[in-house]
Short mmCIF file of N, CA and C in Angstrom, two decimals:
data_model
loop_
_atom_site.label_atom_id
_atom_site.label_comp_id
_atom_site.label_asym_id
_atom_site.label_seq_id
_atom_site.Cartn_x
_atom_site.Cartn_y
_atom_site.Cartn_z
N ALA A 1 -1.47 0.80 -28.05
CA ALA A 1 -1.50 -0.77 -26.76
C ALA A 1 -0.16 -0.29 -27.08
N PRO A 2 0.52 -0.47 -25.22
CA PRO A 2 2.10 -1.07 -25.47
C PRO A 2 2.12 -2.98 -25.17
N ASN A 3 2.92 -2.97 -26.20
CA ASN A 3 3.15 -4.77 -26.48
C ASN A 3 4.09 -4.79 -24.77
N LEU A 4 4.79 -5.84 -24.98
CA LEU A 4 5.60 -6.74 -24.34
C LEU A 4 6.94 -6.06 -24.48
N GLU A 5 7.76 -5.80 -25.34
CA GLU A 5 9.47 -4.66 -25.68
C GLU A 5 8.56 -3.39 -24.92
N ASP A 6 7.32 -2.62 -25.43
CA ASP A 6 7.90 -1.05 -24.56
C ASP A 6 7.67 -1.75 -22.77
N VAL A 7 7.37 -2.99 -22.87
CA VAL A 7 6.59 -3.15 -21.26
C VAL A 7 7.70 -3.24 -20.28
N LEU A 8 8.75 -3.75 -21.26
CA LEU A 8 9.87 -4.41 -20.80
C LEU A 8 10.94 -2.61 -20.57
N ARG A 9 11.10 -2.08 -21.43
CA ARG A 9 11.65 -1.06 -21.56
C ARG A 9 11.12 -0.27 -20.56
N LEU A 10 10.42 0.74 -20.28
CA LEU A 10 9.64 0.61 -18.30
C LEU A 10 10.31 -0.30 -17.61
N ALA A 11 10.22 -1.11 -17.33
CA ALA A 11 10.51 -1.77 -16.06
C ALA A 11 11.58 -1.93 -15.93
N GLU A 12 13.27 -1.16 -16.92
CA GLU A 12 14.17 -1.48 -16.61
C GLU A 12 14.77 -1.25 -15.03
N PRO A 13 14.65 -0.42 -14.66
CA PRO A 13 14.93 0.16 -14.23
C PRO A 13 14.48 -0.62 -12.56
N VAL A 14 14.11 -1.05 -12.61
CA VAL A 14 13.33 -2.39 -11.10
C VAL A 14 14.43 -3.55 -12.39
N ARG A 15 14.72 -3.59 -12.70
CA ARG A 15 15.04 -5.36 -13.38
C ARG A 15 15.46 -6.04 -12.55
N ASP A 16 16.97 -5.68 -11.68
CA ASP A 16 17.11 -6.34 -10.70
C ASP A 16 16.18 -7.05 -9.76
N LYS A 17 15.45 -6.41 -9.05
CA LYS A 17 14.92 -5.85 -8.46
C LYS A 17 13.39 -7.20 -8.03
N VAL A 18 13.16 -7.40 -9.95
CA VAL A 18 11.66 -8.36 -10.40
C VAL A 18 12.21 -9.53 -10.59
N SER A 19 11.90 -10.83 -9.82
CA SER A 19 12.38 -12.20 -10.10
C SER A 19 11.09 -13.35 -10.74
N THR A 20 10.35 -12.64 -10.34
CA THR A 20 8.34 -13.03 -10.78
C THR A 20 7.63 -12.42 -11.77
N VAL A 21 7.14 -12.77 -12.95
CA VAL A 21 6.30 -12.56 -13.68
C VAL A 21 5.16 -13.05 -14.01
N ALA A 22 3.35 -12.66 -13.86
CA ALA A 22 2.50 -13.89 -13.88
C ALA A 22 2.92 -13.13 -15.62
N LEU A 23 2.00 -14.05 -15.88
CA LEU A 23 1.31 -13.73 -17.94
C LEU A 23 -0.09 -14.39 -17.63
N ALA A 24 -0.49 -13.62 -18.11
CA ALA A 24 -2.16 -14.64 -19.06
C ALA A 24 -1.48 -14.24 -20.23
N ALA A 25 -1.71 -15.51 -21.77
CA ALA A 25 -1.75 -15.19 -22.36
C ALA A 25 -1.68 -16.13 -23.57
N PRO A 26 -2.48 -16.04 -24.87
CA PRO A 26 -3.11 -16.99 -25.67
C PRO A 26 -2.24 -18.53 -25.72
N ALA A 27 -2.62 -20.53 -25.69
CA ALA A 27 -1.92 -20.67 -25.84
C ALA A 27 -0.11 -20.78 -26.62
N ASP A 28 -1.03 -19.80 -28.22
CA ASP A 28 0.06 -19.88 -29.01
C ASP A 28 1.16 -18.54 -29.18
N GLU A 29 0.49 -17.69 -28.28
CA GLU A 29 1.86 -16.60 -27.66
C GLU A 29 2.57 -17.25 -26.50
N ALA A 30 2.46 -17.87 -25.71
CA ALA A 30 2.94 -18.12 -24.64
C ALA A 30 4.04 -18.67 -23.92
N SER A 31 4.56 -19.23 -24.73
CA SER A 31 5.70 -20.04 -25.36
C SER A 31 6.93 -18.74 -25.33
N GLY A 32 6.64 -18.62 -26.25
CA GLY A 32 7.74 -17.02 -26.80
C GLY A 32 7.09 -15.85 -25.52
N LEU A 33 6.32 -16.42 -25.47
CA LEU A 33 6.67 -13.94 -24.31
C LEU A 33 7.13 -14.88 -23.40
N ALA A 34 6.87 -16.14 -22.75
CA ALA A 34 7.56 -16.62 -21.07
C ALA A 34 9.59 -16.46 -21.81
N GLN A 35 9.69 -17.02 -22.62
CA GLN A 35 11.40 -16.63 -22.92
C GLN A 35 11.75 -15.52 -23.25
N ARG A 36 10.83 -14.50 -23.92
CA ARG A 36 11.24 -12.81 -23.70
C ARG A 36 11.89 -12.82 -22.26
N ILE A 37 10.46 -12.87 -22.06
CA ILE A 37 10.73 -12.24 -20.14
C ILE A 37 11.55 -13.22 -19.98
N ALA A 38 12.14 -14.78 -19.50
CA ALA A 38 13.46 -14.99 -19.01
C ALA A 38 13.95 -14.40 -19.08
N ARG A 39 14.69 -13.94 -20.29
CA ARG A 39 15.70 -12.94 -21.21
C ARG A 39 16.36 -12.32 -20.73
N TRP A 40 14.82 -11.05 -20.20
CA TRP A 40 14.77 -9.89 -20.05
C TRP A 40 15.54 -10.00 -18.50
N GLY A 41 15.43 -11.34 -17.11
CA GLY A 41 15.59 -10.98 -16.32
C GLY A 41 14.80 -12.25 -15.49
N ALA A 42 13.49 -12.48 -15.56
CA ALA A 42 12.84 -13.01 -14.35
C ALA A 42 13.46 -14.29 -14.48
N THR A 43 13.42 -15.37 -13.05
CA THR A 43 13.74 -16.60 -12.44
C THR A 43 12.55 -17.21 -12.90
N ARG A 44 11.35 -16.68 -12.59
CA ARG A 44 9.91 -17.94 -11.88
C ARG A 44 8.64 -16.61 -13.43
N ILE A 45 8.17 -17.62 -14.09
CA ILE A 45 6.68 -17.27 -14.79
C ILE A 45 5.82 -18.39 -14.54
N CYS A 46 4.55 -16.81 -14.20
CA CYS A 46 3.55 -18.05 -13.01
C CYS A 46 1.83 -17.32 -13.88
N ALA A 47 1.05 -18.08 -13.85
CA ALA A 47 -0.18 -17.34 -14.41
C ALA A 47 -0.44 -16.58 -13.16
N VAL A 48 -1.29 -16.09 -13.56
CA VAL A 48 -1.97 -14.60 -12.61
C VAL A 48 -2.30 -15.31 -11.66
N GLY A 49 -2.31 -14.76 -10.21
CA GLY A 49 -2.77 -15.12 -9.56
C GLY A 49 -2.00 -15.84 -8.32
N ARG A 50 -0.87 -16.49 -9.37
CA ARG A 50 -0.37 -18.18 -8.16
C ARG A 50 1.13 -16.86 -8.04
N MET A 51 1.29 -15.44 -8.03
CA MET A 51 2.47 -14.83 -7.34
C MET A 51 3.81 -15.44 -6.45
N GLN A 52 1.84 -15.31 -5.73
CA GLN A 52 2.51 -15.25 -3.62
C GLN A 52 2.20 -17.89 -3.37
N SER A 53 2.63 -17.85 -4.28
CA SER A 53 2.13 -19.37 -3.95
C SER A 53 3.14 -20.50 -4.82
N PRO A 54 4.19 -19.36 -4.66
CA PRO A 54 5.05 -20.87 -5.19
C PRO A 54 5.29 -22.13 -5.43
N PRO A 55 5.74 -23.02 -6.00
CA PRO A 55 5.69 -24.26 -5.45
C PRO A 55 6.76 -24.44 -4.00
N LEU A 56 6.88 -25.27 -3.97
CA LEU A 56 8.07 -25.87 -2.60
C LEU A 56 9.40 -25.96 -3.03
N GLY A 57 9.87 -26.61 -4.71
CA GLY A 57 10.80 -26.62 -4.96
C GLY A 57 11.30 -25.51 -5.49
N TRP A 58 10.47 -24.51 -6.00
CA TRP A 58 11.06 -23.26 -6.57
C TRP A 58 12.41 -22.56 -6.04
N ARG A 59 13.10 -22.49 -6.97
CA ARG A 59 14.13 -21.36 -6.85
C ARG A 59 14.61 -20.05 -6.92
N HIS A 60 14.09 -19.45 -5.41
CA HIS A 60 13.99 -18.51 -5.37
C HIS A 60 15.36 -17.29 -5.68
N ASP A 61 14.94 -16.10 -6.41
CA ASP A 61 16.15 -15.82 -7.87
C ASP A 61 16.98 -17.07 -8.28
N GLY A 62 15.99 -17.67 -8.94
CA GLY A 62 17.08 -18.53 -9.46
C GLY A 62 18.02 -19.44 -9.35
N ARG A 63 18.05 -19.55 -8.10
CA ARG A 63 18.76 -20.63 -6.68
C ARG A 63 18.11 -21.04 -5.85
N PRO A 64 17.68 -23.06 -5.72
CA PRO A 64 17.82 -23.15 -4.94
C PRO A 64 17.29 -22.37 -3.31
N ALA A 65 15.91 -23.15 -2.88
CA ALA A 65 15.62 -22.21 -1.62
C ALA A 65 16.59 -22.64 -0.30
N LEU A 66 16.51 -24.02 -0.89
CA LEU A 66 17.11 -24.41 0.67
C LEU A 66 17.76 -25.36 0.12
N GLY A 67 18.68 -25.25 -0.88
CA GLY A 67 19.46 -25.45 -1.36
C GLY A 67 21.26 -24.60 -0.39
N ASP A 68 21.26 -23.67 -0.26
CA ASP A 68 21.74 -23.02 0.68
C ASP A 68 22.41 -23.29 2.48
N LEU A 69 21.20 -24.73 2.98
CA LEU A 69 20.46 -24.88 4.07
C LEU A 69 21.86 -26.35 4.30
N VAL A 70 21.58 -26.62 2.94
CA VAL A 70 22.02 -28.48 3.14
C VAL A 70 23.77 -29.04 2.32
N THR A 71 24.09 -29.84 3.00
CA THR A 71 25.19 -30.19 1.79
C THR A 71 24.61 -30.89 1.20
N TRP A 72 24.95 -31.50 -0.08
CA TRP A 72 24.52 -31.91 -0.42
C TRP A 72 26.00 -32.80 -0.96
N THR A 73 25.39 -34.39 -1.04
CA THR A 73 26.46 -35.79 -1.61
C THR A 73 26.15 -36.55 -2.12
N ASP A 74 26.61 -36.43 -3.16
CA ASP A 74 26.68 -37.48 -4.53
C ASP A 74 27.58 -38.76 -4.98
N TRP A 75 26.23 -40.00 -4.47
CA TRP A 75 27.31 -40.58 -4.34
C TRP A 75 27.04 -41.58 -5.59
N GLU A 76 28.49 -42.06 -6.31
CA GLU A 76 27.61 -42.05 -7.66
C GLU A 76 28.88 -43.41 -7.71
N GLN A 77 27.33 -44.15 -8.08
CA GLN A 77 27.81 -45.88 -8.05
C GLN A 77 28.65 -46.45 -9.56
#
């Protein structure tokens, strides 16, 4: 049976085109798998069935979705 390393190796040709990976794993394994997937390059890891419904504050490709459309002002007092 393939393991995560096998899957990531096979997915290497599309690595720069993948931003989201769905993860279904036992709770005691999920954190380690998510960390490995993030190191591979995914910027969003979600539950199976949630890939097409990102949260409003989601950072598309690791960048704030609305961040390029606004000018931020920091007021330090």
